[in-house]
Coordinates of C-alpha atoms in Angstrom, one line a residue:
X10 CA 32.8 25.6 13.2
X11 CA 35.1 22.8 12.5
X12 CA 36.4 21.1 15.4
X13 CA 40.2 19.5 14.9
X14 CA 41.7 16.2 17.2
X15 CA 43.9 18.5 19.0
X16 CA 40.7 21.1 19.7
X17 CA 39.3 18.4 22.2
X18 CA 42.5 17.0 23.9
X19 CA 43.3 21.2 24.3
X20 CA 40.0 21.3 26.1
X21 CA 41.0 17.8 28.3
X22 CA 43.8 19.8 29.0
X23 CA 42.8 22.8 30.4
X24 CA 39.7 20.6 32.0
X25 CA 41.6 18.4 34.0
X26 CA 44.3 21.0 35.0
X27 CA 46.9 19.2 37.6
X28 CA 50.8 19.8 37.6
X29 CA 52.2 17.6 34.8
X30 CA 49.5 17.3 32.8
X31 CA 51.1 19.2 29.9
X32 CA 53.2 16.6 30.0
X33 CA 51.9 13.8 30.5
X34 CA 49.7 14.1 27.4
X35 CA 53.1 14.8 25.5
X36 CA 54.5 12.1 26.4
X37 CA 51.3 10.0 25.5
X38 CA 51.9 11.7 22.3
X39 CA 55.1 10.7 21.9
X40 CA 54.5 6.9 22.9
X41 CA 51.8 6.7 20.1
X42 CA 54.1 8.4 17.6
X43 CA 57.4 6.5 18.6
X44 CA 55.7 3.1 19.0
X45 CA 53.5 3.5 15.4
X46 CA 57.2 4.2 13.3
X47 CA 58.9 1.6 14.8
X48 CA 56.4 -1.0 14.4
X49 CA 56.8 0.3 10.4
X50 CA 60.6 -0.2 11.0
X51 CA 60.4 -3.5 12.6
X52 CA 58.1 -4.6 9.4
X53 CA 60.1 -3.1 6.8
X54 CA 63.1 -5.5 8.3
X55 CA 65.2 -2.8 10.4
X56 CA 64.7 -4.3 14.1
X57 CA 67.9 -2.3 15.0
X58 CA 66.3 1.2 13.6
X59 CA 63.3 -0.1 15.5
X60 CA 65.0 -0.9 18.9
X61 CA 67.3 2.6 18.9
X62 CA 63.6 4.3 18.4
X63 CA 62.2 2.8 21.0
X64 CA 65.0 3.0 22.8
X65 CA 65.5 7.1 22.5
X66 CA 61.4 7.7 23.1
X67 CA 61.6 6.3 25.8
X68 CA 64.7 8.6 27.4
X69 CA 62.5 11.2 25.5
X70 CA 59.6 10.6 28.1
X71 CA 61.6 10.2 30.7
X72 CA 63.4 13.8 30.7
X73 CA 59.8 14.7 29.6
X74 CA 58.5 14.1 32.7
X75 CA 61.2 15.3 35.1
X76 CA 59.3 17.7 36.8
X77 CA 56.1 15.3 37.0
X78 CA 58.7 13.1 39.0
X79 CA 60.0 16.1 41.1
X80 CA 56.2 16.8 42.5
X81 CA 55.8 13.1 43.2
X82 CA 59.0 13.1 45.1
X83 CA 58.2 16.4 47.1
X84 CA 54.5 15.0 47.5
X85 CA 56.4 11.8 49.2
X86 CA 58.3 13.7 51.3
X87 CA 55.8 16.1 52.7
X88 CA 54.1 13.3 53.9
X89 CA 56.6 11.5 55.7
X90 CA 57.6 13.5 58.9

């Protein structure tokens, strides 16, 4: 059977099962995606399209990972009496 990229991180996934992971690996996705076009942009000569890319990725990931932040932050306080 062939085997495709996203076969293997499916099975890193489902693996290495922790709350945010799901995300986490999106938002690796999106960093390797976002970074990759606007290093394109930035050579083509639009450093402004370049810098709003960056720029929205990166509010992309963080919304993303709003609940990954929301465990860490209960995780804190759980351990501080």
């Amino acid at each position: 059977s062939v085997k495709g990229p996203f076969t293997d991180l499916s099975e890193l996934i489902n693996r290495y099962e922790f709350v945010g992971s799901k995300q986490l690996f999106k938002a690796f996705g999106i960093g390797f995606c976002c970074e990759f076009t606007a290093q394109i942009c930035s050579e083509a000569g639009y450093h402004s399209l370049s810098d709003a890319l960056t720029f929205s990725c990166k509010i992309a990931i963080l919304c993303l990972c709003i609940p990954l932040w929301r465990e860490i932050i209960s995780l804190i306080g759980g351990l501080i009496p």
